[in-house]
Coordinates of C-alpha atoms in Angstrom, one line a residue:
M102 CA -48.4 22.6 -1.1
E103 CA -51.7 21.1 0.3
L104 CA -52.2 20.5 4.0
Q105 CA -51.6 16.8 3.8
D106 CA -48.3 17.6 1.9
L107 CA -47.2 19.7 4.7
A108 CA -48.2 17.2 7.3
N109 CA -46.1 14.6 5.4
T110 CA -43.2 16.8 4.9
L111 CA -43.1 17.6 8.6
A112 CA -43.2 13.8 9.4
T113 CA -40.3 13.3 7.0
L114 CA -38.1 16.1 8.5
R115 CA -38.6 14.8 12.1
S116 CA -37.8 11.1 11.0
L117 CA -34.6 12.4 9.3
D118 CA -33.9 15.1 12.0
T119 CA -32.6 17.3 9.3
D120 CA -33.6 19.7 6.3
T121 CA -33.3 18.2 3.0
S122 CA -32.1 19.4 -0.4
L123 CA -35.7 20.4 -1.3
V124 CA -37.2 21.7 2.1
E125 CA -35.8 24.2 4.5
A126 CA -37.5 24.9 7.8
K127 CA -37.2 28.2 9.5
K128 CA -38.5 29.5 12.8
A129 CA -39.3 33.0 11.6
K130 CA -40.8 34.0 15.0
G131 CA -39.8 37.5 14.7
G132 CA -40.5 38.0 11.1
L133 CA -38.5 37.3 7.9
P134 CA -35.3 35.4 8.8
A135 CA -32.1 37.2 7.9
S136 CA -30.9 34.2 5.7
L137 CA -34.2 33.9 3.8
W138 CA -32.7 35.4 0.6
E139 CA -29.8 32.9 0.7
T140 CA -32.3 29.9 0.5
I141 CA -34.4 31.7 -2.1
S142 CA -31.3 32.1 -4.4
A143 CA -30.1 28.6 -3.5
F144 CA -33.4 26.8 -4.6
S145 CA -33.7 29.1 -7.5
N146 CA -30.2 28.1 -8.9
A147 CA -30.7 24.3 -8.0
H148 CA -33.9 22.2 -8.5
G149 CA -36.4 24.5 -6.6
G150 CA -37.8 23.6 -3.1
V151 CA -39.8 24.7 -0.3
I152 CA -39.3 26.8 2.6
L153 CA -41.5 26.5 5.8
L154 CA -41.8 29.5 8.0
G155 CA -42.9 28.6 11.5
V156 CA -41.3 25.3 12.0
D157 CA -38.4 25.1 14.6
E158 CA -35.5 22.9 13.4
K159 CA -33.7 23.1 16.7
N160 CA -36.7 21.6 18.5
G161 CA -37.2 18.6 16.4
F162 CA -39.0 20.5 13.7
S163 CA -41.9 21.3 16.0
V164 CA -44.5 23.8 14.7
S165 CA -43.8 27.1 16.4
G166 CA -46.0 29.1 14.2
V167 CA -45.7 32.6 12.9
D168 CA -47.0 35.8 14.5
D169 CA -48.6 37.6 11.5
A170 CA -48.9 35.2 8.5
G171 CA -50.6 37.9 6.1
A172 CA -47.8 40.3 6.8
L173 CA -45.1 37.6 6.2
E174 CA -46.6 36.5 3.0
I175 CA -46.4 40.2 1.8
A176 CA -42.8 40.6 2.9
V177 CA -41.7 37.3 1.2
A178 CA -43.4 38.2 -2.1
K179 CA -41.8 41.9 -2.0
M180 CA -38.4 40.2 -1.3
C181 CA -38.6 37.9 -4.3
S182 CA -40.0 40.5 -6.6
D183 CA -37.9 43.5 -5.7
S184 CA -34.6 42.0 -4.0
M185 CA -33.9 39.1 -6.2
E186 CA -32.5 39.2 -9.8
P187 CA -34.1 37.8 -11.8
P188 CA -37.3 38.2 -9.8
V189 CA -38.5 35.0 -8.2
R190 CA -42.3 34.0 -8.6
P191 CA -43.1 31.6 -5.5
L192 CA -46.2 30.1 -4.6
I193 CA -46.7 31.3 -1.1
Q194 CA -49.6 29.7 1.2
T195 CA -50.6 29.8 4.8
H196 CA -51.8 26.6 6.5
E197 CA -52.9 25.8 10.1
I198 CA -51.4 22.7 11.4
E199 CA -51.0 21.4 15.1
G200 CA -52.8 24.5 16.3
R201 CA -50.5 27.2 14.8
R202 CA -50.0 28.8 11.3
V203 CA -47.1 28.0 8.9
V204 CA -46.3 30.0 5.8
T205 CA -45.1 27.6 3.1
I206 CA -43.1 29.1 0.1
E207 CA -42.7 27.1 -3.0
I208 CA -39.5 28.2 -5.1
P209 CA -39.4 27.1 -8.7
P210 CA -36.1 26.4 -10.3
M211 CA -34.8 29.1 -12.6
S212 CA -34.3 28.3 -16.2
A213 CA -30.7 27.8 -17.4
G214 CA -30.9 31.2 -19.4
Q215 CA -31.6 33.2 -16.2
K216 CA -29.2 31.8 -13.7
P217 CA -27.7 32.8 -11.5
C218 CA -30.5 34.1 -9.3
Y219 CA -28.9 36.4 -6.9
Y220 CA -29.6 39.1 -4.1
K221 CA -29.4 42.5 -5.4
G222 CA -28.0 44.0 -2.2
K223 CA -24.9 41.6 -2.4
G224 CA -24.4 41.7 -6.4
S225 CA -24.1 38.5 -8.5
Y226 CA -20.8 37.3 -7.0
G227 CA -21.8 37.9 -3.3
G228 CA -25.4 37.2 -3.5
S229 CA -25.5 33.9 -5.5
Y230 CA -26.1 30.7 -3.6
I231 CA -27.1 27.0 -4.4
R232 CA -28.3 24.2 -2.6
V233 CA -26.2 21.3 -1.6
G234 CA -27.8 18.7 0.6
D235 CA -29.4 20.7 3.5
N236 CA -27.2 23.6 3.2
D237 CA -27.2 26.9 1.1
R238 CA -23.5 27.4 -0.3
R239 CA -22.4 30.5 -1.8
L240 CA -21.5 30.1 -5.6
T241 CA -17.7 30.7 -6.2
N242 CA -16.9 33.4 -8.7
Y243 CA -15.9 30.7 -11.3
E244 CA -19.3 29.1 -10.9
V245 CA -21.1 32.6 -11.3
N246 CA -19.0 33.1 -14.5
L247 CA -20.1 29.6 -15.8
L248 CA -23.8 30.2 -15.3
T249 CA -23.6 33.7 -16.7
A250 CA -21.7 32.2 -19.9
G251 CA -24.4 29.7 -20.2
R252 CA -27.0 32.4 -21.0
G253 CA -25.3 32.6 -24.6
Q254 CA -23.1 30.4 -26.6
P255 CA -19.5 29.9 -25.1
R256 CA -16.7 30.3 -27.7
D257 CA -13.8 29.2 -25.6
D258 CA -13.0 26.4 -27.9
E259 CA -12.5 28.8 -30.6
R260 CA -9.6 30.8 -28.8
V261 CA -6.3 30.5 -30.5
V262 CA -3.2 28.9 -29.2
G263 CA -1.1 31.6 -30.0
E264 CA 2.3 29.9 -29.1
A265 CA 1.6 26.8 -31.4
S266 CA 1.7 26.4 -35.2
R267 CA 0.4 24.3 -37.8
D268 CA 3.2 22.1 -37.4
D269 CA 1.9 21.0 -34.0
L270 CA -0.9 19.3 -35.6
D271 CA -0.8 15.4 -36.3
Q272 CA -0.2 15.7 -40.1
D273 CA -1.8 12.3 -40.8
I274 CA -5.1 13.3 -39.0
V275 CA -4.9 16.5 -40.9
R276 CA -4.6 15.0 -44.3
S277 CA -7.4 12.4 -43.5
F278 CA -9.6 15.2 -42.2
I279 CA -9.2 17.4 -45.3
A280 CA -9.8 14.4 -47.7
G281 CA -13.0 13.7 -45.8
Q282 CA -14.1 17.3 -46.1
R283 CA -13.5 17.6 -49.6
K284 CA -15.4 14.4 -50.4
E285 CA -18.4 15.2 -48.1
R286 CA -18.7 18.9 -48.6
H287 CA -17.4 19.1 -52.3
R288 CA -19.2 22.3 -53.3
A289 CA -18.3 24.2 -50.1
F290 CA -14.5 23.5 -50.5
E291 CA -14.1 23.3 -54.2
G292 CA -11.0 25.4 -55.2
K293 CA -10.1 26.1 -51.5
S294 CA -6.6 25.4 -50.3
D295 CA -5.9 23.0 -47.4
D296 CA -5.3 25.9 -45.0
Q297 CA -8.6 27.5 -46.2
V298 CA -10.4 24.3 -45.4
L299 CA -9.0 24.1 -42.0
S300 CA -9.8 27.8 -41.4
M301 CA -13.4 27.4 -42.6
M302 CA -13.6 24.5 -40.2
K303 CA -12.1 26.7 -37.3
V304 CA -9.4 24.3 -36.9
L305 CA -6.9 27.2 -37.6
K306 CA -7.6 30.9 -37.2
E307 CA -5.4 33.9 -37.9
H308 CA -3.3 35.4 -35.1
E309 CA -0.7 38.1 -35.4
G310 CA -0.3 37.6 -39.2
R311 CA -0.3 33.7 -39.2
L312 CA -2.5 30.8 -39.0
V313 CA -2.3 28.9 -35.7
P314 CA -4.6 26.0 -34.1
T315 CA -7.6 26.9 -32.1
I316 CA -8.1 25.1 -28.8
A317 CA -10.6 22.8 -30.6
G318 CA -8.2 22.2 -33.3
M319 CA -5.4 21.3 -31.1
L320 CA -7.6 18.9 -28.8
C321 CA -9.1 17.1 -32.0
M322 CA -5.7 16.9 -34.1
G323 CA -2.8 18.0 -31.9
A324 CA 0.3 15.8 -31.7
Y325 CA 0.7 16.6 -28.1
P326 CA -1.9 19.2 -26.9
Q327 CA -0.6 18.9 -23.5
Q328 CA 2.5 20.6 -24.4
F329 CA 0.4 23.8 -24.4
F330 CA -2.3 22.7 -21.9
P331 CA -0.8 20.2 -19.3
Q332 CA -4.1 19.6 -17.5
L333 CA -6.4 19.2 -20.5
N334 CA -6.2 15.4 -20.0
I335 CA -7.7 12.7 -17.9
T336 CA -6.3 11.5 -14.5
F337 CA -7.0 7.8 -14.0
V338 CA -6.9 6.2 -10.5
V339 CA -8.0 2.9 -9.1
Y340 CA -8.6 2.9 -5.2
P341 CA -8.4 -0.2 -3.3
N342 CA -11.4 1.0 -1.0
S343 CA -14.7 2.6 -1.4
Q344 CA -13.3 5.9 -0.1
P345 CA -9.9 7.6 -1.3
G346 CA -7.3 8.0 1.2
I347 CA -8.1 4.5 2.8
P348 CA -5.0 2.2 2.1
G349 CA -5.4 -1.4 0.6
P350 CA -4.5 -4.6 2.5
R351 CA -0.7 -4.1 1.7
G352 CA -0.7 -0.3 2.5
E353 CA -1.1 0.8 -1.1
R354 CA -2.8 4.0 -1.8
F355 CA -4.0 2.9 -5.3
F356 CA -3.8 -0.1 -7.5
D357 CA -3.3 2.0 -10.7
N358 CA -2.5 5.6 -11.4
A359 CA -2.0 7.1 -14.8
S360 CA -2.1 10.5 -16.6
V361 CA -4.0 9.9 -20.0
N362 CA -2.6 12.5 -22.7
G363 CA -2.9 13.1 -26.3
S364 CA -5.5 14.5 -28.6
I365 CA -9.3 13.4 -27.6
P366 CA -9.3 10.5 -30.0
E367 CA -6.1 9.1 -28.4
M368 CA -7.2 9.9 -24.7
V369 CA -10.6 8.1 -25.3
T370 CA -8.7 5.0 -26.6
Y371 CA -6.3 4.9 -23.8
A372 CA -8.7 5.5 -21.1
L373 CA -10.6 2.5 -22.3
A374 CA -7.5 0.4 -22.4
L375 CA -6.7 1.3 -18.7
L376 CA -10.3 0.5 -17.8
R377 CA -10.3 -3.0 -19.5
R378 CA -6.9 -3.5 -17.7
N379 CA -8.5 -3.0 -14.3
M380 CA -12.0 -4.4 -14.9
R381 CA -13.0 -7.9 -13.9
K382 CA -15.5 -10.0 -15.8
R383 CA -18.7 -11.4 -14.2
S384 CA -20.9 -14.2 -15.2
V385 CA -24.5 -13.8 -16.2
I386 CA -27.3 -16.2 -17.2
S387 CA -28.9 -15.7 -20.6
G388 CA -31.3 -18.4 -21.3
I389 CA -29.6 -21.6 -20.5
A390 CA -26.1 -20.4 -21.3
R391 CA -23.6 -18.5 -19.2
Q392 CA -22.0 -15.3 -20.6
D393 CA -19.0 -13.5 -19.2
I394 CA -19.3 -9.8 -19.7
W395 CA -17.2 -6.9 -18.2
E396 CA -18.0 -5.2 -15.1
Y397 CA -19.0 -2.2 -17.0
P398 CA -20.4 -2.2 -20.6
E399 CA -17.7 -0.5 -22.9
T400 CA -20.4 1.2 -25.0
A401 CA -21.4 3.0 -21.8
L402 CA -18.0 3.8 -20.7
R403 CA -17.1 5.1 -24.0
E404 CA -19.9 7.6 -24.4
A405 CA -19.2 8.8 -20.6
I406 CA -15.4 9.5 -21.3
V407 CA -16.2 11.2 -24.7
N408 CA -18.8 13.3 -23.0
S409 CA -16.4 14.3 -20.3
L410 CA -13.9 15.7 -23.0
V411 CA -16.1 17.1 -25.4
H412 CA -18.6 18.9 -23.1
R413 CA -16.0 20.0 -20.4
D414 CA -15.6 23.7 -19.7
L415 CA -12.7 25.2 -21.6
S416 CA -12.8 28.8 -20.1
Q417 CA -9.7 30.3 -18.6
G418 CA -10.8 29.5 -15.1
S419 CA -10.9 25.7 -15.7
L420 CA -7.7 25.1 -17.9
G421 CA -5.9 23.7 -14.9
T422 CA -8.4 21.2 -14.1
P423 CA -8.6 17.7 -15.9
S424 CA -11.3 15.3 -16.3
Q425 CA -11.1 12.3 -13.9
I426 CA -11.8 8.7 -13.9
E427 CA -12.0 7.2 -10.6
M428 CA -12.3 3.5 -10.0
Y429 CA -13.5 2.0 -6.6
P430 CA -14.5 -1.5 -5.7
D431 CA -18.2 -0.4 -5.7
R432 CA -18.5 2.2 -8.4
L433 CA -16.9 3.9 -11.3
V434 CA -16.8 7.7 -11.4
I435 CA -16.2 10.0 -14.5
R436 CA -16.1 13.7 -13.8
N437 CA -15.3 16.9 -15.8
P438 CA -15.2 20.6 -15.0
G439 CA -18.2 22.5 -16.1
G440 CA -21.9 21.5 -15.4
L441 CA -24.6 20.8 -17.9
Y442 CA -25.0 23.5 -20.5
G443 CA -28.2 24.5 -22.4
P444 CA -31.7 23.3 -22.1
V445 CA -31.1 20.1 -20.5
N446 CA -31.4 19.0 -16.8
V447 CA -30.2 15.9 -14.8
E448 CA -33.9 14.5 -14.7
D449 CA -34.3 14.6 -18.3
L450 CA -31.0 13.2 -19.5
A451 CA -32.2 9.6 -19.8
T452 CA -35.2 10.5 -21.9
S453 CA -34.2 13.5 -23.9
N454 CA -32.5 13.2 -27.1
I455 CA -31.6 17.0 -27.2
S456 CA -28.0 17.6 -28.4
S457 CA -26.7 20.7 -26.7
A458 CA -23.0 21.5 -27.1
R459 CA -21.0 24.0 -24.9
N460 CA -18.1 23.6 -27.3
Q461 CA -19.8 23.6 -30.7
V462 CA -16.7 23.9 -32.8
L463 CA -14.9 21.2 -30.9
V464 CA -18.0 18.9 -31.6
H465 CA -18.3 19.9 -35.1
I466 CA -14.6 18.9 -35.7
L467 CA -14.7 15.7 -33.9
Q468 CA -17.8 14.6 -35.9
N469 CA -15.1 14.2 -38.8
V470 CA -12.3 12.7 -36.7
D471 CA -11.7 9.0 -36.4
L472 CA -10.7 6.9 -33.4
P473 CA -7.3 5.2 -33.8
E474 CA -9.1 1.9 -33.7
G475 CA -11.9 3.1 -36.2
G476 CA -15.1 4.8 -36.0
R477 CA -16.0 8.4 -35.2
V478 CA -15.4 9.9 -31.9
C479 CA -18.9 11.4 -31.6
E480 CA -22.0 12.0 -33.6
A481 CA -23.6 15.2 -31.8
R482 CA -27.1 13.6 -32.5
G483 CA -28.3 13.4 -28.8
S484 CA -27.9 9.5 -28.9
G485 CA -24.9 9.2 -26.5
I486 CA -27.0 8.9 -23.3
S487 CA -29.5 6.5 -24.9
S488 CA -26.6 4.2 -26.1
M489 CA -25.3 4.4 -22.5
I490 CA -28.7 3.4 -21.1
N491 CA -29.3 0.8 -23.7
S492 CA -25.9 -1.0 -22.9
L493 CA -26.5 -0.9 -19.1
R494 CA -30.1 -2.4 -19.5
A495 CA -28.8 -5.3 -21.7
S496 CA -26.3 -5.8 -19.0
G497 CA -28.9 -6.1 -16.4
M498 CA -27.5 -3.1 -14.6
G499 CA -29.3 0.2 -13.4
L500 CA -28.7 3.5 -14.9
P501 CA -25.7 5.8 -13.8
E502 CA -26.2 8.5 -11.4
F503 CA -25.8 12.1 -12.9
D504 CA -24.8 14.8 -10.7
D505 CA -24.6 18.5 -12.0
Q506 CA -22.8 20.7 -9.5
V507 CA -22.4 23.9 -11.7
A508 CA -18.7 23.8 -11.7
S509 CA -18.6 20.1 -12.4
F510 CA -20.6 17.2 -13.9
Q511 CA -20.2 13.6 -12.6
V512 CA -21.5 10.2 -13.9
T513 CA -21.3 7.4 -11.5
F514 CA -21.7 3.7 -12.5
P515 CA -22.5 1.4 -9.5
N516 CA -20.6 -1.8 -9.6
A517 CA -23.4 -4.2 -9.3
S518 CA -26.0 -5.8 -11.3
L519 CA -29.5 -4.5 -10.1
L520 CA -30.8 -8.0 -11.5
D521 CA -28.5 -10.6 -9.7
G522 CA -29.9 -14.1 -9.3
E523 CA -31.1 -13.2 -5.7
T524 CA -33.1 -10.2 -6.9
V525 CA -34.6 -11.9 -9.9
Q526 CA -35.7 -14.7 -7.6
W527 CA -37.1 -12.1 -5.0
I528 CA -39.2 -10.5 -7.7
G529 CA -40.5 -13.6 -8.9
S530 CA -41.5 -14.5 -5.5
L531 CA -43.8 -11.6 -5.4
G532 CA -46.1 -13.3 -8.0
L533 CA -46.5 -10.2 -10.1
S534 CA -47.2 -10.5 -14.0
G535 CA -46.8 -7.8 -16.7
L536 CA -44.2 -5.8 -15.2
S537 CA -42.2 -3.5 -17.5
D538 CA -38.5 -3.5 -17.5
S539 CA -38.3 -0.3 -15.7
Q540 CA -40.8 -1.5 -13.2
V541 CA -38.6 -4.5 -12.5
L542 CA -35.6 -2.3 -12.2
A543 CA -37.5 0.2 -9.9
L544 CA -38.3 -2.9 -7.4
A545 CA -34.8 -3.8 -7.7
R546 CA -33.7 -0.2 -6.5
M547 CA -36.2 -0.2 -3.9
R548 CA -35.1 -3.4 -2.5
N549 CA -31.7 -1.8 -2.0
G550 CA -33.2 0.7 0.3
E551 CA -34.0 3.6 -2.1
S552 CA -37.1 5.6 -2.2
L553 CA -38.1 7.0 -5.7
N554 CA -40.1 9.9 -6.9
N555 CA -41.3 10.9 -10.3
N556 CA -38.1 12.6 -11.1
S557 CA -35.6 9.9 -10.0
Y558 CA -37.7 7.3 -11.7
R559 CA -37.4 9.1 -14.9
S560 CA -33.6 9.7 -14.5
H561 CA -32.7 6.2 -13.1
L562 CA -34.9 4.1 -15.4
G563 CA -35.0 6.2 -18.6
V564 CA -38.6 6.8 -19.0
D565 CA -40.7 10.1 -19.5
S566 CA -42.7 11.7 -16.8
R567 CA -46.1 10.3 -18.1
V568 CA -44.8 6.7 -18.2
A569 CA -43.2 7.0 -14.7
T570 CA -46.5 8.3 -13.2
A571 CA -48.5 5.5 -14.8
E572 CA -45.9 2.7 -13.6
L573 CA -45.6 4.0 -10.2
R574 CA -49.4 4.3 -9.8
D575 CA -49.5 0.7 -11.2
L576 CA -47.1 -0.7 -8.4
V577 CA -49.1 1.1 -5.7
D578 CA -52.3 -0.4 -7.0
R579 CA -50.7 -3.9 -7.0
G580 CA -49.9 -3.2 -3.2
V581 CA -46.2 -3.7 -3.5
V582 CA -45.2 0.0 -3.2
V583 CA -46.6 2.5 -1.0
Q584 CA -46.8 6.3 -1.7
S585 CA -46.1 9.1 0.7
G586 CA -47.1 12.6 -0.2
S587 CA -48.8 13.8 -3.2
R588 CA -48.0 15.8 -6.3
R589 CA -44.3 16.8 -6.6
W590 CA -44.0 15.7 -2.9
A591 CA -44.9 12.2 -3.7
T592 CA -42.2 9.6 -2.9
Y593 CA -42.5 5.7 -3.4
S594 CA -41.0 2.8 -1.4
L595 CA -41.6 -0.9 -0.9
A596 CA -44.7 -1.7 1.4
D597 CA -43.6 -3.1 4.7
Q598 CA -45.1 -6.5 4.0
V599 CA -43.1 -6.7 0.6
D600 CA -40.0 -5.2 2.1
G601 CA -39.5 -8.0 4.6
I602 CA -40.2 -10.9 1.9
G603 CA -36.9 -12.8 1.3
V604 CA -36.2 -15.1 -1.7
S605 CA -37.8 -18.0 0.1
G606 CA -41.0 -16.2 0.7
V607 CA -40.6 -16.1 4.5
L608 CA -41.2 -12.7 6.3
A609 CA -37.8 -11.4 7.3
D610 CA -39.6 -9.7 10.0
Q611 CA -39.3 -13.0 12.0
L612 CA -35.6 -12.3 12.2
S613 CA -36.4 -9.3 14.4
L614 CA -37.8 -11.3 17.1
D615 CA -36.3 -11.1 20.4
E616 CA -32.9 -13.2 20.0
S617 CA -31.4 -12.3 23.4
G618 CA -30.9 -16.0 24.1
Q619 CA -28.5 -16.3 21.3
E620 CA -24.7 -16.1 22.0
P621 CA -23.3 -12.8 20.8
L622 CA -20.9 -12.7 18.0
S623 CA -17.3 -11.7 18.5
E624 CA -15.5 -9.0 16.6
E625 CA -13.8 -11.7 14.6
Q626 CA -16.9 -13.8 13.9
G627 CA -18.8 -10.8 12.8
S628 CA -16.1 -9.6 10.4
A629 CA -15.6 -13.0 9.0
E630 CA -19.5 -13.4 8.3
V631 CA -19.5 -10.0 6.2
G632 CA -16.3 -9.2 4.5
D633 CA -17.6 -6.0 2.9
E634 CA -15.6 -3.0 4.6
I635 CA -18.7 -0.9 4.9
A636 CA -20.5 -3.8 6.7
Q637 CA -17.4 -4.3 9.0
A638 CA -17.4 -0.6 9.7
I639 CA -21.1 -0.8 10.7
F640 CA -20.5 -3.8 12.8
H641 CA -17.6 -2.2 14.8
F642 CA -19.7 1.1 15.4
M643 CA -22.3 -1.2 17.1
T644 CA -19.8 -2.1 19.8
D645 CA -21.3 -0.1 22.6
G646 CA -24.8 -0.7 21.8
P647 CA -27.7 -0.2 19.5
K648 CA -27.7 2.7 16.9
S649 CA -30.1 4.3 14.6
R650 CA -29.6 4.3 10.9
K651 CA -28.9 8.0 10.9
E652 CA -26.2 7.6 13.4
I653 CA -24.7 4.7 11.4
E654 CA -24.8 6.8 8.1
E655 CA -22.8 9.6 9.9
A656 CA -20.4 7.4 11.4
V657 CA -19.4 5.3 8.3
G658 CA -19.9 8.1 5.8
Q659 CA -22.3 6.4 3.4
P660 CA -25.7 7.3 2.0
S661 CA -29.0 5.9 3.4
H662 CA -29.5 3.3 0.7
V663 CA -25.9 1.9 1.0
V664 CA -26.3 1.6 4.7
L665 CA -29.6 0.0 4.7
L666 CA -28.5 -2.5 2.0
R667 CA -25.6 -3.6 4.2
L668 CA -27.9 -3.7 7.4
R669 CA -30.3 -6.0 5.5
Q670 CA -27.4 -8.3 4.3
M671 CA -26.2 -8.5 8.0
R672 CA -29.6 -9.1 9.4
D673 CA -30.2 -12.1 6.8
A674 CA -26.8 -13.5 7.8
G675 CA -27.8 -13.5 11.5
I676 CA -25.4 -10.7 12.6
V677 CA -27.6 -7.7 13.4
R678 CA -31.1 -7.5 14.2
Q679 CA -33.7 -4.4 14.0
T680 CA -35.6 -3.2 16.9
G681 CA -38.7 -0.9 16.1
P682 CA -40.7 -0.7 13.0
S683 CA -39.5 -1.9 9.6
R684 CA -38.0 0.8 7.4
S685 CA -38.1 3.4 10.1
P686 CA -34.9 5.7 9.9
I687 CA -35.1 6.3 13.7
G688 CA -35.4 2.6 14.6
K689 CA -32.4 1.0 16.2
W690 CA -30.1 -1.6 14.9
T691 CA -28.1 -3.8 17.3
R692 CA -25.7 -6.8 17.1
V693 CA -27.5 -10.2 17.6
G694 CA -27.3 -11.1 21.4
Q695 CA -26.6 -7.4 22.8

């Protein structure tokens, strides 16, 4: 970390008034903080991060400095080398800033084959942590077991279902499967009985003197796998509001609620039918014609559902946890137990074609099993995510958000087109030419209040690191995007003069002029102007005066970019106004007329 990076990081922490998922500040006035090893473990088991020793979080991230920087560097290096397993190799530096010395510790992420990284004095179950937001959370025993199992090839899908028999398989599927195997692999299965074919494919295994289905065989071909594993299914819920537990207009807790059972091919088919039943269609303009398409592309949904069933954890600790599909007004969430497996990470999912299967037998069988409506369930060619991305781009939508939490993996599809008519007009008003598709989508995301870095640009827009760097630099050179920080700390957001340009080309900053002479809006008027429930919650929260964006985010329980988008919409509608500098998270927002 260079001195300028440290200065930018301090400025960010002070504006946010909190640590982040990648930065932890510790006062360290009396030497090594007692909880330092927890943060070292947490960053190692997540995406890496930097620890600042000599920065006082409780006093607005002021620089308190350290007493003996040299001794502190040696102590940190010794802890990382001798007390952590596997050893951590950080980059440790001392910088003088604001008249005092700060020690920076850059912790690299541990590779999947080495996790979990833990403190030896507590053991793997007591000393393994992970970074979640701005906190260090101890890994559960289940999560430690998952990470440990990830060092090799799990074989949970090969376990036998001792209480089942061959008769518990769907015989039509079995006959079709065997016929296909004999045709495609004639030499391998020549002269073999049907049971031998099924055994060689690990659909069946010997158990106590008889052939019984494996978990993989039961999930791929079982007549009703939930007879033996009730929770190896999908729960499907459609919520009336953006948060579960908030009732709908008639007091309903959900609009639809179903349990999706059967074999994997049956569950995929039924889940897609439920989604069609609950999806609306939206109109998009293609050339001079209007086309009606589903809210979410079916190809993307199918790939996400298949992945949630095929790559879920099948160890004993997760057999009671189903995959989940949750439909909200503003997003669709598909979640499964067990995080990413193998040499892949969230940042590279959109650009990597590596195929890594936690359940290799299950995948191998499914490659040769058809969906009820035709077509294979999966191909295992590493093309699933690419198909998902291509279908979303064709619909003018942004990429889904991938979230790997060790014990679970989640895909979130935002229910909005990044390239709606207003956004397309806004981008056109910038007068830029020669933009790539990913640059256009990046500008759309930034207009919604997001800041991007190289990793998020890659994962959100489906390009590799080299392309991300070149395209971000091009947007900076064009003057529409500004860069904060450098190297891995660089973040990119809309330039202030671009951030304020409305579709009419008039600076929206003009809306921030003193409007105290206007008549204040009533609760009813404000709610009527903006019908979105998040915007209404923001409007009501401002009842007693101006609020900072951070205060609003905490009050309504929404992330920064969601709150900023609603504030801009309300500002453009003349309902609220901003006091203070544009894009400042510590500026105030207030109702018009207050």
